[in-house]
PDB file of C-alpha atoms in Angstrom:
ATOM      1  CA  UNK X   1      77.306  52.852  97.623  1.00 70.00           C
ATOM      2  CA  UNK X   2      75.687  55.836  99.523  1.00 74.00           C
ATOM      3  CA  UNK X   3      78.297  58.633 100.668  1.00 71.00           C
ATOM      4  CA  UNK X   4      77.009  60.329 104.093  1.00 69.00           C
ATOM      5  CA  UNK X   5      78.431  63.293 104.721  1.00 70.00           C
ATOM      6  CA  UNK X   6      78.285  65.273 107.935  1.00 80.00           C
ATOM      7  CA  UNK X   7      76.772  68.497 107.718  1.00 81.00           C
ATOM      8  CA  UNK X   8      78.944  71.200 109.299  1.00 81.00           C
ATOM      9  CA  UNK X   9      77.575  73.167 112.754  1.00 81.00           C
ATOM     10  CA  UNK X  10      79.402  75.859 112.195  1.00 78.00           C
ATOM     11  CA  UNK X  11      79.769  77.891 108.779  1.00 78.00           C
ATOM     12  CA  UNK X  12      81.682  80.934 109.332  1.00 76.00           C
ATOM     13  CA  UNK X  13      81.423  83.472 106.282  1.00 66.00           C
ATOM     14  CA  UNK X  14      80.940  86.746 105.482  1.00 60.00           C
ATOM     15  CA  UNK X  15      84.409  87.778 105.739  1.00 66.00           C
ATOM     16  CA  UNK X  16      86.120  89.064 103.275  1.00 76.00           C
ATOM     17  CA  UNK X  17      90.013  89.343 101.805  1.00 80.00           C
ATOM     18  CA  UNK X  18      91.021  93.128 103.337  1.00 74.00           C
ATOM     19  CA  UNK X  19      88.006  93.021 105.766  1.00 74.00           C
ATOM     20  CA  UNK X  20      88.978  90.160 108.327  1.00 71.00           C
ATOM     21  CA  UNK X  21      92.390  87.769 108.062  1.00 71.00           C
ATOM     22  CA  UNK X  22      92.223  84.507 107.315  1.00 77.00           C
ATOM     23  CA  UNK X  23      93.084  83.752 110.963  1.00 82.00           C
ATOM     24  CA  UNK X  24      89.565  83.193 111.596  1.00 83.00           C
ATOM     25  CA  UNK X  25      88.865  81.132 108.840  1.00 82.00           C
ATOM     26  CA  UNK X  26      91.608  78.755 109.670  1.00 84.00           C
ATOM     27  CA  UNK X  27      90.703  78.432 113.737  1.00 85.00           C
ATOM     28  CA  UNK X  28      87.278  77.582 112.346  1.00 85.00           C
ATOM     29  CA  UNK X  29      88.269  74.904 109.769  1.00 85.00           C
ATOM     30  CA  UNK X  30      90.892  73.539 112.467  1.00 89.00           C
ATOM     31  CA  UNK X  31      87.808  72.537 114.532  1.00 88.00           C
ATOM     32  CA  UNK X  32      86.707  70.684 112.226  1.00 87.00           C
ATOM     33  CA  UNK X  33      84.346  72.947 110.869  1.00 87.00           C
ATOM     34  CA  UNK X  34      83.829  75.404 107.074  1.00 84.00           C
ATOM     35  CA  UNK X  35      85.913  78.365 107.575  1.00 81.00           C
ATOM     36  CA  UNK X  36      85.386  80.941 104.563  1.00 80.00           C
ATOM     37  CA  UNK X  37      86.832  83.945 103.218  1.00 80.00           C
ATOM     38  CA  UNK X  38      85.179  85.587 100.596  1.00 81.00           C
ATOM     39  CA  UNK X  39      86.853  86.614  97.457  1.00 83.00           C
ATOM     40  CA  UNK X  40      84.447  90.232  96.932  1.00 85.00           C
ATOM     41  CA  UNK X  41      85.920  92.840  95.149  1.00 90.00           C
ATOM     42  CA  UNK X  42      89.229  91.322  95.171  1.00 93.00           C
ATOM     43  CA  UNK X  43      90.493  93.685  91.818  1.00 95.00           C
ATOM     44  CA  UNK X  44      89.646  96.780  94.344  1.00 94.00           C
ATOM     45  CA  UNK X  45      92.005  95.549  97.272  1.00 92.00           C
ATOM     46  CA  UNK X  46      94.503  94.563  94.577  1.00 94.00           C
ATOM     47  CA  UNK X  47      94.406  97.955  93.211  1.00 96.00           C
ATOM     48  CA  UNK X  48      94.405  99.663  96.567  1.00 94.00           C
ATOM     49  CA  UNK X  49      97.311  98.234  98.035  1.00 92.00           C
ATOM     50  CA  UNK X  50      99.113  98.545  94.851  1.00 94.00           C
ATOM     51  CA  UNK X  51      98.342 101.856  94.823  1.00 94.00           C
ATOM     52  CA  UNK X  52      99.448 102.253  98.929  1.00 90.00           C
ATOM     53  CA  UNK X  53     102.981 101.419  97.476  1.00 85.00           C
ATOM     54  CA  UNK X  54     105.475  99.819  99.001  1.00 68.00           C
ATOM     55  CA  UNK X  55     107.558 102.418 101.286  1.00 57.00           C
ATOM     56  CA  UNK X  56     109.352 100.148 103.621  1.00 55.00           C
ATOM     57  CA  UNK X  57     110.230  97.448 100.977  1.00 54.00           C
ATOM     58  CA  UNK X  58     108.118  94.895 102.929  1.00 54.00           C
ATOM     59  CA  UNK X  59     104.072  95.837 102.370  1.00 50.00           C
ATOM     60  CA  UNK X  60     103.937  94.357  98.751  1.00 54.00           C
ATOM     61  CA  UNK X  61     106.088  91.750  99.365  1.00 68.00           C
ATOM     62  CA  UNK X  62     103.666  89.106  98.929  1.00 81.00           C
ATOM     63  CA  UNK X  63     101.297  91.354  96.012  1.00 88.00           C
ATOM     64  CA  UNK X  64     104.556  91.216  94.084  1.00 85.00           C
ATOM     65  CA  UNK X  65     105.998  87.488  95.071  1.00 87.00           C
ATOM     66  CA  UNK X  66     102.620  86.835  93.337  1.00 91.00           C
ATOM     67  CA  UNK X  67     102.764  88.846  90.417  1.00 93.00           C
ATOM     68  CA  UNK X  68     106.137  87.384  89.587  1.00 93.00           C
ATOM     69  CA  UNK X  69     104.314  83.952  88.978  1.00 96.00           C
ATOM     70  CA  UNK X  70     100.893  85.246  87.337  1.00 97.00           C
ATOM     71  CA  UNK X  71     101.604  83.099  83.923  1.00 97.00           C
ATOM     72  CA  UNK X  72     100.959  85.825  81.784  1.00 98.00           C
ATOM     73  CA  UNK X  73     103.438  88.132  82.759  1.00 97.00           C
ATOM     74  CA  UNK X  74     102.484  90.830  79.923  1.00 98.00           C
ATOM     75  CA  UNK X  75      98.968  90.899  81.461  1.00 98.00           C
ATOM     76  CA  UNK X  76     100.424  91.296  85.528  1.00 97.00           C
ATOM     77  CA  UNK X  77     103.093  94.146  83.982  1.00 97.00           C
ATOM     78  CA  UNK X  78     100.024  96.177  82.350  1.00 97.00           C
ATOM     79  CA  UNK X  79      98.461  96.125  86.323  1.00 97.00           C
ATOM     80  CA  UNK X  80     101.563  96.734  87.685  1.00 95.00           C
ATOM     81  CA  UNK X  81     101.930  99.574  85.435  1.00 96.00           C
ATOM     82  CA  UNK X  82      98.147 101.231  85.966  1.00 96.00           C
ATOM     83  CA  UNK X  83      98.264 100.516  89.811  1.00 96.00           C
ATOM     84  CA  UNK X  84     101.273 100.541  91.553  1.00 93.00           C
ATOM     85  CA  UNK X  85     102.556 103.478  92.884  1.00 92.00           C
ATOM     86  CA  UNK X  86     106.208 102.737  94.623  1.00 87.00           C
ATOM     87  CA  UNK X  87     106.513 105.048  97.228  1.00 87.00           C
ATOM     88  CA  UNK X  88     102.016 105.162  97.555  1.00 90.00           C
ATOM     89  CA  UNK X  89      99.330 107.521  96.820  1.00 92.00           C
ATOM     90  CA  UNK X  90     100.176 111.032  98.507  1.00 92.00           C
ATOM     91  CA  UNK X  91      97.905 112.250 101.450  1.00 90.00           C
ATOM     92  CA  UNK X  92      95.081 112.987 100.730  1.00 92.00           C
ATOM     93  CA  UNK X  93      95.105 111.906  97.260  1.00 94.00           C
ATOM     94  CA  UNK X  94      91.833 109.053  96.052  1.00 96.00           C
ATOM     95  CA  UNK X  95      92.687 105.639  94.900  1.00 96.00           C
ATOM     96  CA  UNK X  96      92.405 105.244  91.373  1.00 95.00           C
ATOM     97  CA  UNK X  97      89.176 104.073  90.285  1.00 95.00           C
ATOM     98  CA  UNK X  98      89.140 100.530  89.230  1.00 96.00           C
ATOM     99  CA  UNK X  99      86.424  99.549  85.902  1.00 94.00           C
ATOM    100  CA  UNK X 100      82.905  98.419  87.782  1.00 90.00           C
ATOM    101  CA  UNK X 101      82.500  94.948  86.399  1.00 85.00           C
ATOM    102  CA  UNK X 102      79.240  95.486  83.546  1.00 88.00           C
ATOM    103  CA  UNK X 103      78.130  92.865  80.781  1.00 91.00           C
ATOM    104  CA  UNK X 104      80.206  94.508  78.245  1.00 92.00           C
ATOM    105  CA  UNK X 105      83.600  94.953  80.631  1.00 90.00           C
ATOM    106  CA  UNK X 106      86.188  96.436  79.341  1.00 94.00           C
ATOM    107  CA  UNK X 107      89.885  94.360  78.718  1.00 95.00           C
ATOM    108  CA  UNK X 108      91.592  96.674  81.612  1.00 96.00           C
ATOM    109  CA  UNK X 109      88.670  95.090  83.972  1.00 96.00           C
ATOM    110  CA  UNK X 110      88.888  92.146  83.094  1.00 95.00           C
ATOM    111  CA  UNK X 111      92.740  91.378  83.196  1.00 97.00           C
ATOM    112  CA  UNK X 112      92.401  93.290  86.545  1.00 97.00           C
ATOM    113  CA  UNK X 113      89.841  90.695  88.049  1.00 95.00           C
ATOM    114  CA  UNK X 114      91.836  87.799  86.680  1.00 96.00           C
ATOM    115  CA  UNK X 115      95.059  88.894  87.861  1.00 97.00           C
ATOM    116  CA  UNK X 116      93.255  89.699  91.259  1.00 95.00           C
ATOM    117  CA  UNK X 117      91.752  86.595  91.737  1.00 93.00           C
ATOM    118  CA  UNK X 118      94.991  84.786  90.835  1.00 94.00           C
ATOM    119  CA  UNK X 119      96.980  87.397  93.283  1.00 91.00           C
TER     120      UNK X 119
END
């Protein structure tokens, strides 16, 4: 039995988790077509809006719904812990810097990009 698939005309990519919502992504799988959002440098936007806190008890919301279901909880507590700042980063003040992913990473980068990708 030969399976012919229909090629897509229309492959929308390039946009990526913090960049450009998901909105787009959806309209353009609704019609039928591949809507993507790319999953680049998610442990950097993890870490960043950790670190822009949660001020109004609403911004993390979802970050933290997450969190609360990673299945190693030790591992999402030790991000927690490095990253989130409750009230956010003062004015002025630089993000933390998050381990560049190497050959040889280290266990904080790695645990970071896993519990990223799973946020």
């Amino acid at each position: 039995m030969t399976i012919v698939a229909e090629l897509p005309a229309i492959i929308q990519g390039g946009m990526g988790v913090g960049v450009s919502g998901w909105q787009l992504a959806r309209a353009v799988s609704r019609a039928g077509q591949l809507g993507v959002v790319s999953g680049t440098a998610l442990d950097v936007v993890l870490a960043r809006r950790l670190q822009d806190g949660d001020r109004d008890g609403e911004s993390d919301h979802d970050l933290c719904r997450a969190l609360a279901h990673f299945p190693d909880q030790a591992m999402a507590q030790r991000v927690l812990d490095r990253y989130f700042l409750p009230e956010g980063r003062s004015a002025g003040r630089p993000y933390r810097r998050v381990p560049k992913l190497t050959l040889q990473q280290s266990r904080e980068g790695l645990e970071l990009t896993v519990v990223a990708n799973f946020v």
